[in-house]
Tab-separated table of C-alpha atoms in Angstrom:
chain	number	residue	atom	x	y	z
A	5	UNK	CA	-11.898	-11.902	37.347
A	6	UNK	CA	-14.062	-14.392	35.488
A	7	UNK	CA	-12.757	-16.942	33.015
A	8	UNK	CA	-14.338	-15.003	30.154
A	9	UNK	CA	-12.699	-11.759	31.256
A	10	UNK	CA	-9.341	-13.503	31.518
A	11	UNK	CA	-9.787	-14.925	28.022
A	12	UNK	CA	-10.561	-11.523	26.590
A	13	UNK	CA	-7.374	-10.106	28.087
A	14	UNK	CA	-5.261	-13.076	27.053
A	15	UNK	CA	-6.541	-12.859	23.497
A	16	UNK	CA	-4.136	-9.939	23.048
A	17	UNK	CA	-1.239	-11.772	24.662
A	18	UNK	CA	1.758	-12.180	22.407
A	19	UNK	CA	3.897	-15.141	23.426
A	20	UNK	CA	7.561	-14.184	23.899
A	21	UNK	CA	6.639	-10.494	23.855
A	22	UNK	CA	4.169	-9.840	26.621
A	23	UNK	CA	5.422	-12.350	29.201
A	24	UNK	CA	6.528	-9.673	31.652
A	25	UNK	CA	3.859	-7.123	30.846
A	26	UNK	CA	2.022	-6.167	34.064
A	27	UNK	CA	-1.232	-5.661	32.129
A	28	UNK	CA	-1.431	-9.405	31.575
A	29	UNK	CA	-0.283	-10.437	35.065
A	30	UNK	CA	-3.738	-10.849	36.697
A	31	UNK	CA	-5.044	-12.911	33.780
A	32	UNK	CA	-1.881	-15.037	33.707
A	33	UNK	CA	-2.243	-15.560	37.440
A	34	UNK	CA	-5.747	-16.819	36.849
A	35	UNK	CA	-4.315	-19.692	34.773
A	36	UNK	CA	-2.853	-21.298	37.893
A	37	UNK	CA	-6.264	-22.071	39.337
A	38	UNK	CA	-8.243	-22.767	36.198
A	39	UNK	CA	-7.137	-25.875	34.238
A	40	UNK	CA	-9.745	-25.336	31.538
A	41	UNK	CA	-8.575	-21.776	30.985
A	42	UNK	CA	-4.997	-23.014	30.942
A	43	UNK	CA	-5.807	-25.574	28.224
A	44	UNK	CA	-7.512	-22.898	26.154
A	45	UNK	CA	-4.571	-20.552	26.656
A	46	UNK	CA	-1.954	-23.085	25.570
A	47	UNK	CA	-3.905	-23.792	22.433
A	48	UNK	CA	-4.386	-20.082	21.844
A	49	UNK	CA	-0.638	-19.450	22.139
A	50	UNK	CA	0.105	-22.273	19.708
A	51	UNK	CA	-2.277	-20.720	17.190
A	52	UNK	CA	-0.862	-17.257	17.751
A	53	UNK	CA	2.684	-18.498	17.208
A	54	UNK	CA	1.632	-20.128	13.952
A	55	UNK	CA	-0.036	-16.932	12.749
A	56	UNK	CA	2.971	-14.830	13.777
A	57	UNK	CA	5.175	-17.223	11.803
A	58	UNK	CA	2.896	-16.842	8.789
A	59	UNK	CA	3.340	-13.088	8.818
A	60	UNK	CA	7.057	-13.507	9.381
A	61	UNK	CA	7.277	-15.683	6.286
A	62	UNK	CA	5.543	-13.338	3.865
A	63	UNK	CA	8.229	-13.169	1.214
A	64	UNK	CA	9.210	-9.755	-0.059
A	65	UNK	CA	9.741	-9.768	-3.847
A	66	UNK	CA	13.308	-9.610	-4.998
A	67	UNK	CA	14.290	-6.261	-6.408
A	68	UNK	CA	11.546	-4.284	-4.664
A	69	UNK	CA	14.034	-2.241	-2.686
A	70	UNK	CA	16.046	-1.446	-5.814
A	71	UNK	CA	12.851	-0.506	-7.649
A	72	UNK	CA	11.859	1.908	-4.879
A	73	UNK	CA	15.296	3.470	-4.840
A	74	UNK	CA	15.309	3.848	-8.604
A	75	UNK	CA	12.037	5.750	-8.410
A	76	UNK	CA	13.435	8.199	-5.954
A	77	UNK	CA	12.499	11.673	-6.886
A	78	UNK	CA	15.149	14.301	-7.325
A	79	UNK	CA	13.686	16.438	-4.584
A	80	UNK	CA	13.981	13.958	-1.748
A	81	UNK	CA	13.628	15.656	1.564
A	82	UNK	CA	16.894	16.814	2.984
A	83	UNK	CA	15.303	18.289	6.057
A	84	UNK	CA	16.516	21.529	7.511
A	85	UNK	CA	20.113	20.541	7.759
A	86	UNK	CA	21.963	23.608	6.723
A	87	UNK	CA	25.326	21.884	6.488
A	88	UNK	CA	23.863	19.290	4.174
A	89	UNK	CA	22.427	22.011	1.993
A	90	UNK	CA	25.819	23.669	1.663
A	91	UNK	CA	27.372	20.362	0.768
A	92	UNK	CA	24.629	19.724	-1.739
A	93	UNK	CA	25.149	23.132	-3.313
A	94	UNK	CA	28.843	22.392	-3.740
A	95	UNK	CA	28.129	18.928	-5.027
A	96	UNK	CA	25.568	20.199	-7.517
A	97	UNK	CA	28.200	22.174	-9.387
A	98	UNK	CA	30.419	19.107	-9.661
A	99	UNK	CA	27.531	16.811	-10.575
A	100	UNK	CA	26.321	19.269	-13.176
A	101	UNK	CA	29.672	19.091	-14.866
A	102	UNK	CA	29.736	15.294	-14.685
A	103	UNK	CA	26.125	15.169	-15.864
A	104	UNK	CA	26.891	17.294	-18.894
A	105	UNK	CA	29.771	15.035	-19.839
A	106	UNK	CA	27.591	11.933	-19.418
A	107	UNK	CA	24.702	13.500	-21.281
A	108	UNK	CA	26.774	14.073	-24.347
A	109	UNK	CA	28.611	10.767	-24.166
A	110	UNK	CA	25.768	8.300	-23.525
A	111	UNK	CA	22.027	8.269	-24.258
A	112	UNK	CA	19.779	8.161	-21.138
A	113	UNK	CA	18.522	4.722	-20.172
A	114	UNK	CA	14.936	4.061	-21.227
A	115	UNK	CA	12.533	2.556	-18.703
A	116	UNK	CA	11.112	-0.905	-19.218
A	117	UNK	CA	7.705	-0.491	-20.843
A	118	UNK	CA	5.866	-3.038	-18.712
A	119	UNK	CA	7.027	-1.231	-15.561
A	120	UNK	CA	5.753	2.043	-16.986
A	121	UNK	CA	2.404	0.444	-17.836
A	122	UNK	CA	2.048	-1.186	-14.412
A	123	UNK	CA	2.822	1.997	-12.509
A	124	UNK	CA	0.507	4.156	-14.598
A	125	UNK	CA	-2.285	1.632	-14.126
A	126	UNK	CA	-1.531	1.757	-10.415
A	127	UNK	CA	-2.052	5.519	-10.474
A	128	UNK	CA	-5.426	5.064	-12.100
A	129	UNK	CA	-6.444	2.499	-9.507
A	130	UNK	CA	-5.468	4.832	-6.719
A	131	UNK	CA	-7.021	7.849	-8.404
A	132	UNK	CA	-3.588	9.452	-8.187
A	133	UNK	CA	-2.287	11.935	-9.147
A	134	UNK	CA	-5.155	14.401	-9.078
A	135	UNK	CA	-5.882	16.419	-12.181
A	136	UNK	CA	-4.090	19.753	-12.477
A	137	UNK	CA	-6.826	21.110	-14.716
A	138	UNK	CA	-10.462	20.064	-14.804
A	139	UNK	CA	-12.257	20.890	-18.009
A	140	UNK	CA	-14.277	19.175	-20.702
A	141	UNK	CA	-12.636	21.304	-23.381
A	142	UNK	CA	-9.953	19.324	-25.222
A	143	UNK	CA	-8.544	22.554	-26.644
A	144	UNK	CA	-8.003	23.946	-23.178
A	145	UNK	CA	-6.310	20.727	-22.142
A	146	UNK	CA	-3.847	20.959	-25.030
A	147	UNK	CA	-3.199	24.606	-24.262
A	148	UNK	CA	-2.599	23.864	-20.585
A	149	UNK	CA	-0.120	21.114	-21.411
A	150	UNK	CA	1.721	23.396	-23.832
A	151	UNK	CA	1.966	26.170	-21.267
A	152	UNK	CA	3.128	23.935	-18.430
A	153	UNK	CA	5.801	21.804	-20.049
A	154	UNK	CA	3.617	18.793	-20.877
A	155	UNK	CA	3.423	16.912	-24.164
A	156	UNK	CA	1.102	19.083	-26.239
A	157	UNK	CA	1.846	17.912	-29.778
A	158	UNK	CA	-0.006	14.632	-29.375
A	159	UNK	CA	-2.380	12.963	-31.789
A	160	UNK	CA	-5.543	11.500	-30.288
A	161	UNK	CA	-7.100	8.328	-31.688
A	162	UNK	CA	-10.368	8.982	-33.523
A	163	UNK	CA	-12.393	7.413	-30.718
A	164	UNK	CA	-10.939	9.685	-28.062
A	165	UNK	CA	-11.323	12.787	-30.247
A	166	UNK	CA	-15.082	12.317	-29.915
A	167	UNK	CA	-14.960	11.655	-26.176
A	168	UNK	CA	-15.683	14.220	-23.517
A	169	UNK	CA	-12.573	15.340	-21.635
A	170	UNK	CA	-12.507	15.788	-17.878
A	171	UNK	CA	-9.042	17.278	-17.423
A	172	UNK	CA	-5.340	16.638	-17.379
A	173	UNK	CA	-2.262	16.446	-15.201
A	174	UNK	CA	1.475	16.696	-15.665
A	175	UNK	CA	3.837	14.796	-13.442
A	176	UNK	CA	7.334	13.357	-13.327
A	177	UNK	CA	7.977	9.676	-12.961
A	178	UNK	CA	11.523	8.320	-12.716
A	179	UNK	CA	12.697	11.663	-14.000
A	180	UNK	CA	10.489	11.531	-17.110
A	181	UNK	CA	7.795	14.087	-17.829
A	182	UNK	CA	4.388	12.455	-18.327
A	183	UNK	CA	1.125	14.036	-19.424
A	184	UNK	CA	-2.149	12.445	-18.404
A	185	UNK	CA	-5.359	13.253	-20.254
A	186	UNK	CA	-8.620	12.144	-18.685
A	187	UNK	CA	-11.908	11.421	-20.428
A	188	UNK	CA	-15.417	10.407	-19.547
A	189	UNK	CA	-17.044	7.880	-21.858
A	190	UNK	CA	-20.555	8.794	-20.788
A	191	UNK	CA	-21.103	5.414	-19.159
A	192	UNK	CA	-20.192	6.892	-15.817
A	193	UNK	CA	-23.039	8.580	-13.960
A	194	UNK	CA	-20.763	11.405	-12.814
A	195	UNK	CA	-19.732	13.418	-15.923
A	196	UNK	CA	-16.675	14.768	-14.128
A	197	UNK	CA	-15.360	11.349	-13.150
A	198	UNK	CA	-12.966	9.962	-15.750
A	199	UNK	CA	-12.971	6.354	-16.886
A	200	UNK	CA	-10.389	6.678	-19.665
A	201	UNK	CA	-6.833	7.835	-18.984
A	202	UNK	CA	-4.304	8.564	-21.700
A	203	UNK	CA	-0.668	8.771	-20.620
A	204	UNK	CA	1.764	10.368	-23.032
A	205	UNK	CA	5.519	10.215	-22.683
A	206	UNK	CA	8.399	11.030	-25.014
A	207	UNK	CA	9.279	8.034	-27.162
A	208	UNK	CA	12.875	8.018	-25.936
A	209	UNK	CA	11.825	7.935	-22.255
A	210	UNK	CA	10.529	4.360	-22.146
A	211	UNK	CA	11.323	1.248	-24.116
A	212	UNK	CA	8.859	0.644	-26.899
A	213	UNK	CA	5.899	-1.715	-26.445
A	214	UNK	CA	6.089	-5.049	-28.262
A	215	UNK	CA	4.003	-3.857	-31.219
A	216	UNK	CA	4.699	-0.129	-31.419
A	217	UNK	CA	2.915	0.530	-34.720
A	218	UNK	CA	-0.444	-0.942	-33.754
A	219	UNK	CA	-2.140	-0.762	-30.351
A	220	UNK	CA	-1.090	-3.538	-28.039
A	221	UNK	CA	-3.933	-4.550	-25.729
A	222	UNK	CA	-3.144	-5.837	-22.251
A	223	UNK	CA	-5.031	-6.354	-19.012
A	224	UNK	CA	-3.403	-4.834	-15.940
A	225	UNK	CA	-5.072	-5.697	-12.660
A	226	UNK	CA	-8.739	-4.787	-13.151
A	227	UNK	CA	-8.002	-2.407	-16.015
A	228	UNK	CA	-7.493	-2.777	-19.747
A	229	UNK	CA	-4.715	-0.942	-21.540
A	230	UNK	CA	-3.681	-0.162	-25.081
A	231	UNK	CA	-0.235	1.121	-25.980
A	232	UNK	CA	1.282	2.367	-29.191
A	233	UNK	CA	3.921	4.664	-30.575
A	234	UNK	CA	3.247	7.531	-32.932
A	235	UNK	CA	5.731	10.164	-34.017
A	236	UNK	CA	8.028	10.940	-31.120
A	237	UNK	CA	5.482	9.954	-28.461
A	238	UNK	CA	4.540	6.741	-26.686
A	239	UNK	CA	0.880	6.477	-25.708
A	240	UNK	CA	-0.757	4.356	-23.033
A	241	UNK	CA	-4.536	4.321	-22.777
A	242	UNK	CA	-5.892	2.867	-19.532
A	243	UNK	CA	-9.616	2.215	-19.203
A	244	UNK	CA	-11.928	0.961	-16.527
A	245	UNK	CA	-13.620	-1.648	-18.651
A	246	UNK	CA	-12.998	-4.525	-21.004
A	247	UNK	CA	-11.411	-4.798	-24.446
A	248	UNK	CA	-14.582	-3.937	-26.358
A	249	UNK	CA	-15.004	-0.758	-24.353
A	250	UNK	CA	-11.382	0.141	-24.944
A	251	UNK	CA	-11.555	-0.485	-28.703
A	252	UNK	CA	-14.475	1.929	-28.984
A	253	UNK	CA	-12.072	4.702	-28.043
A	254	UNK	CA	-9.149	3.908	-30.349
B	8	UNK	CA	1.474	-3.408	27.344
B	9	UNK	CA	4.885	-3.898	25.842
B	10	UNK	CA	5.678	-4.084	22.201
B	11	UNK	CA	8.228	-5.223	19.728
B	12	UNK	CA	9.931	-3.364	16.935
B	13	UNK	CA	11.798	-0.143	17.323
B	14	UNK	CA	10.633	2.422	19.780
B	15	UNK	CA	8.072	4.965	18.802
B	16	UNK	CA	10.245	7.691	20.286
B	17	UNK	CA	13.425	6.640	18.551
B	18	UNK	CA	14.845	9.192	16.160
B	19	UNK	CA	15.800	7.778	12.791
B	20	UNK	CA	17.802	9.109	9.898
B	21	UNK	CA	15.643	10.713	7.248
B	22	UNK	CA	18.023	9.632	4.515
B	23	UNK	CA	15.862	8.090	1.798
B	24	UNK	CA	17.966	4.995	1.216
B	25	UNK	CA	18.235	4.361	4.935
B	26	UNK	CA	14.467	4.654	5.350
B	27	UNK	CA	13.801	2.309	2.459
B	28	UNK	CA	16.240	-0.255	3.835
B	29	UNK	CA	14.726	0.006	7.275
B	30	UNK	CA	11.019	-0.122	6.485
B	31	UNK	CA	10.321	-1.427	2.985
B	32	UNK	CA	10.023	-5.025	4.103
B	33	UNK	CA	7.591	-4.289	6.955
B	34	UNK	CA	5.572	-1.953	4.772
B	35	UNK	CA	5.376	-4.545	2.009
B	36	UNK	CA	4.159	-7.177	4.481
B	37	UNK	CA	1.529	-4.785	5.798
B	38	UNK	CA	0.477	-3.977	2.240
B	39	UNK	CA	0.357	-7.659	1.331
B	40	UNK	CA	-1.799	-8.451	4.339
B	41	UNK	CA	-4.236	-5.760	3.188
B	42	UNK	CA	-4.277	-6.467	-0.547
B	43	UNK	CA	-3.449	-10.192	-0.725
B	44	UNK	CA	-1.624	-9.690	-4.011
B	45	UNK	CA	2.055	-9.187	-4.670
B	46	UNK	CA	1.599	-6.618	-7.439
B	47	UNK	CA	-0.734	-4.427	-5.401
B	48	UNK	CA	1.480	-4.721	-2.333
B	49	UNK	CA	4.551	-3.701	-4.360
B	50	UNK	CA	2.623	-0.829	-5.838
B	51	UNK	CA	1.430	0.409	-2.448
B	52	UNK	CA	4.920	0.153	-0.985
B	53	UNK	CA	6.421	2.054	-3.915
B	54	UNK	CA	3.685	4.640	-3.723
B	55	UNK	CA	4.330	5.134	0.003
B	56	UNK	CA	7.966	5.974	-0.599
B	57	UNK	CA	7.013	8.128	-3.565
B	58	UNK	CA	4.767	10.165	-1.260
B	59	UNK	CA	7.599	10.333	1.261
B	60	UNK	CA	9.980	11.609	-1.418
B	61	UNK	CA	7.563	14.348	-2.390
B	62	UNK	CA	5.954	15.252	0.944
B	63	UNK	CA	8.175	13.799	3.629
B	64	UNK	CA	9.915	17.125	4.175
B	65	UNK	CA	6.698	18.349	5.820
B	66	UNK	CA	7.317	15.984	8.724
B	67	UNK	CA	9.173	17.886	11.420
B	68	UNK	CA	9.429	15.149	14.047
B	69	UNK	CA	11.823	12.449	12.896
B	70	UNK	CA	10.552	10.090	15.603
B	71	UNK	CA	7.274	9.883	13.700
B	72	UNK	CA	8.723	8.612	10.433
B	73	UNK	CA	7.651	5.020	10.957
B	74	UNK	CA	4.058	5.823	11.845
B	75	UNK	CA	3.982	8.379	9.000
B	76	UNK	CA	4.993	5.710	6.489
B	77	UNK	CA	2.491	3.144	7.789
B	78	UNK	CA	-0.251	5.779	7.927
B	79	UNK	CA	0.489	6.838	4.366
B	80	UNK	CA	0.391	3.274	3.114
B	81	UNK	CA	-2.896	2.643	4.883
B	82	UNK	CA	-4.416	5.846	3.456
B	83	UNK	CA	-3.290	4.945	-0.050
B	84	UNK	CA	-4.871	1.534	0.410
B	85	UNK	CA	-8.147	3.026	1.625
B	86	UNK	CA	-8.162	5.476	-1.264
B	87	UNK	CA	-7.746	2.708	-3.800
B	88	UNK	CA	-10.443	0.643	-2.128
B	89	UNK	CA	-12.854	3.562	-1.878
B	90	UNK	CA	-12.678	3.890	-5.621
B	91	UNK	CA	-14.002	0.415	-6.204
B	92	UNK	CA	-15.988	-0.635	-3.196
B	93	UNK	CA	-18.028	0.937	-0.507
B	94	UNK	CA	-17.054	0.065	2.978
B	95	UNK	CA	-19.848	-1.548	4.903
B	96	UNK	CA	-20.594	0.100	8.188
B	97	UNK	CA	-19.835	-2.027	11.201
B	98	UNK	CA	-21.088	-1.591	14.696
B	99	UNK	CA	-18.849	-2.881	17.401
B	100	UNK	CA	-20.802	-5.499	19.212
B	101	UNK	CA	-20.043	-7.469	22.305
B	102	UNK	CA	-17.496	-10.169	21.695
B	103	UNK	CA	-18.883	-13.628	21.266
B	104	UNK	CA	-19.313	-15.389	24.533
B	105	UNK	CA	-17.327	-18.353	23.299
B	106	UNK	CA	-13.881	-17.497	22.007
B	107	UNK	CA	-12.619	-19.767	19.246
B	108	UNK	CA	-9.966	-22.404	19.464
B	109	UNK	CA	-8.056	-23.843	16.547
B	110	UNK	CA	-7.308	-27.538	16.794
B	111	UNK	CA	-3.632	-28.546	17.156
B	112	UNK	CA	-3.819	-30.326	13.796
B	113	UNK	CA	-5.094	-27.141	12.141
B	114	UNK	CA	-2.326	-25.084	13.710
B	115	UNK	CA	0.260	-27.316	12.052
B	116	UNK	CA	-1.428	-26.740	8.701
B	117	UNK	CA	-1.303	-22.954	8.848
B	118	UNK	CA	0.736	-21.185	6.205
B	119	UNK	CA	1.039	-17.573	5.084
B	120	UNK	CA	-1.342	-18.037	2.158
B	121	UNK	CA	-4.065	-19.614	4.280
B	122	UNK	CA	-3.701	-17.021	6.999
B	123	UNK	CA	-3.852	-14.157	4.475
B	124	UNK	CA	-6.948	-15.658	2.864
B	125	UNK	CA	-8.587	-15.906	6.265
B	126	UNK	CA	-7.551	-12.356	7.145
B	127	UNK	CA	-9.183	-11.131	3.933
B	128	UNK	CA	-12.471	-12.543	5.208
B	129	UNK	CA	-12.232	-10.786	8.576
B	130	UNK	CA	-14.385	-7.643	8.786
B	131	UNK	CA	-12.517	-4.872	6.988
B	132	UNK	CA	-12.492	-2.597	9.977
B	133	UNK	CA	-10.388	-5.138	11.885
B	134	UNK	CA	-7.976	-6.132	9.110
B	135	UNK	CA	-5.421	-3.329	9.415
B	136	UNK	CA	-5.121	-3.403	13.236
B	137	UNK	CA	-4.841	-7.185	13.209
B	138	UNK	CA	-2.183	-7.125	10.487
B	139	UNK	CA	-0.164	-4.517	12.378
B	140	UNK	CA	-0.502	-6.573	15.560
B	141	UNK	CA	0.825	-9.725	13.903
B	142	UNK	CA	3.640	-7.921	12.113
B	143	UNK	CA	5.074	-7.170	15.562
B	144	UNK	CA	6.697	-3.996	14.249
B	145	UNK	CA	4.393	-1.567	16.009
B	146	UNK	CA	3.364	-0.926	19.568
B	147	UNK	CA	-0.309	-0.449	20.401
B	148	UNK	CA	0.402	3.266	20.672
B	149	UNK	CA	1.896	3.285	17.186
B	150	UNK	CA	-1.007	1.286	15.779
B	151	UNK	CA	-3.359	3.856	17.302
B	152	UNK	CA	-1.394	6.671	15.647
B	153	UNK	CA	-1.241	4.906	12.286
B	154	UNK	CA	-4.967	4.256	12.187
B	155	UNK	CA	-5.850	7.493	13.973
B	156	UNK	CA	-8.075	5.829	16.546
B	157	UNK	CA	-7.891	5.725	20.356
B	158	UNK	CA	-5.798	3.075	22.063
B	159	UNK	CA	-8.843	1.406	23.611
B	160	UNK	CA	-10.467	1.082	20.213
B	161	UNK	CA	-7.259	-0.399	18.798
B	162	UNK	CA	-7.216	-3.086	21.448
B	163	UNK	CA	-10.875	-3.945	21.084
B	164	UNK	CA	-10.580	-4.117	17.286
B	165	UNK	CA	-7.501	-6.322	17.524
B	166	UNK	CA	-9.245	-8.607	20.008
B	167	UNK	CA	-12.351	-8.904	17.852
B	168	UNK	CA	-10.269	-9.319	14.715
B	169	UNK	CA	-8.203	-12.093	16.289
B	170	UNK	CA	-11.381	-13.817	17.429
B	171	UNK	CA	-12.786	-13.684	13.893
B	172	UNK	CA	-9.496	-14.818	12.373
B	173	UNK	CA	-9.217	-17.799	14.697
B	174	UNK	CA	-12.822	-18.728	13.995
B	175	UNK	CA	-12.116	-18.688	10.268
B	176	UNK	CA	-8.916	-20.678	10.682
B	177	UNK	CA	-10.721	-23.219	12.848
B	178	UNK	CA	-13.397	-23.577	10.183
B	179	UNK	CA	-10.956	-23.859	7.265
B	180	UNK	CA	-11.303	-27.047	5.171
B	181	UNK	CA	-7.923	-28.445	6.229
B	182	UNK	CA	-8.702	-27.739	9.847
B	183	UNK	CA	-12.056	-29.519	9.674
B	184	UNK	CA	-10.553	-32.537	7.932
B	185	UNK	CA	-7.726	-32.858	10.405
B	186	UNK	CA	-9.964	-32.189	13.316
B	187	UNK	CA	-12.329	-34.935	12.187
B	188	UNK	CA	-9.508	-37.416	11.614
């Protein structure tokens, strides 16, 4: 084994982890007779330990776990455990009763608006969820939403009324029904690819934005957003572009 | 070669809360090493568990939960990146004849931020395997499953990625200053 070959093997060596791994034994043996290789290896291990420590010390934001758990969907996988299903069935009846009592005694908790805005912008960035219906016809979009339990009685801003639609989707987030309307401004070379996304949610589902009566503009990551409240709906428009581009569609 | 973290063949409870408690921290760190930003890393981690909540029931083998979660996070990351950038195509070339060394002074200067910044400059094709290697949560076999590439390719990408990372760390401004002192 040459020094270079030994180095290439030892590059993958993890101090404290791979000490007794037979795959590294020949290269480690080589260190005994090669002082230069040994010097390189000691330095390499020191660097590796420092990098491992760096990864170890990446701090996880407080509250992330709670946030994930709060987003848990109702239909979490319960696997094929029959016993669990029976238990769930029994529990459902009890919970239904408790739920009814709670429903009539306390209004449901509204979600923080900034969280709603951040997560919807995240969906746009990930191109997720996919559209349930792809069409340029805004009438068809409204009809689809009405037929599938989405928010159909929405009012579009004048700018969006004139914009070509690309489709829509309905999804649940934190137990709230959300409708997403997608548009193409014409600046995108692909007419089917949206660059404007309008999220509509019932007004009671999320806390109101800071200025509910007039659009509140905010940058989220690489996107620009506008949010407002009208009637019994809260609207969030997310665009791939700057403020001027966004204002053209309000 | 041996590995750290829990075994790839270990069966784990599929209870959602248990899974979150067990893996959210590792997944966040993986996401952070890929995105370099807290908000994006949080988003990716949340999205991963969202996908689990909606599609996890399709997984029949409970020993694969960990690799499923890491794979999902990586796919979500790639999907978000594909939307904004085109991945350059890399050919695997022979490793540089001279492998890098970081000076002792530079090693003492390393912190998470500097390492993450350097990792972001490593060729994209090496970033995920290198991050998984340094997180010490996954065996080489698991890394191969997560990235859906053969074990030999995993090792060569990790080796090349480490070489690039060390080169970048050695060339970092603090390293050069200390090294010159």
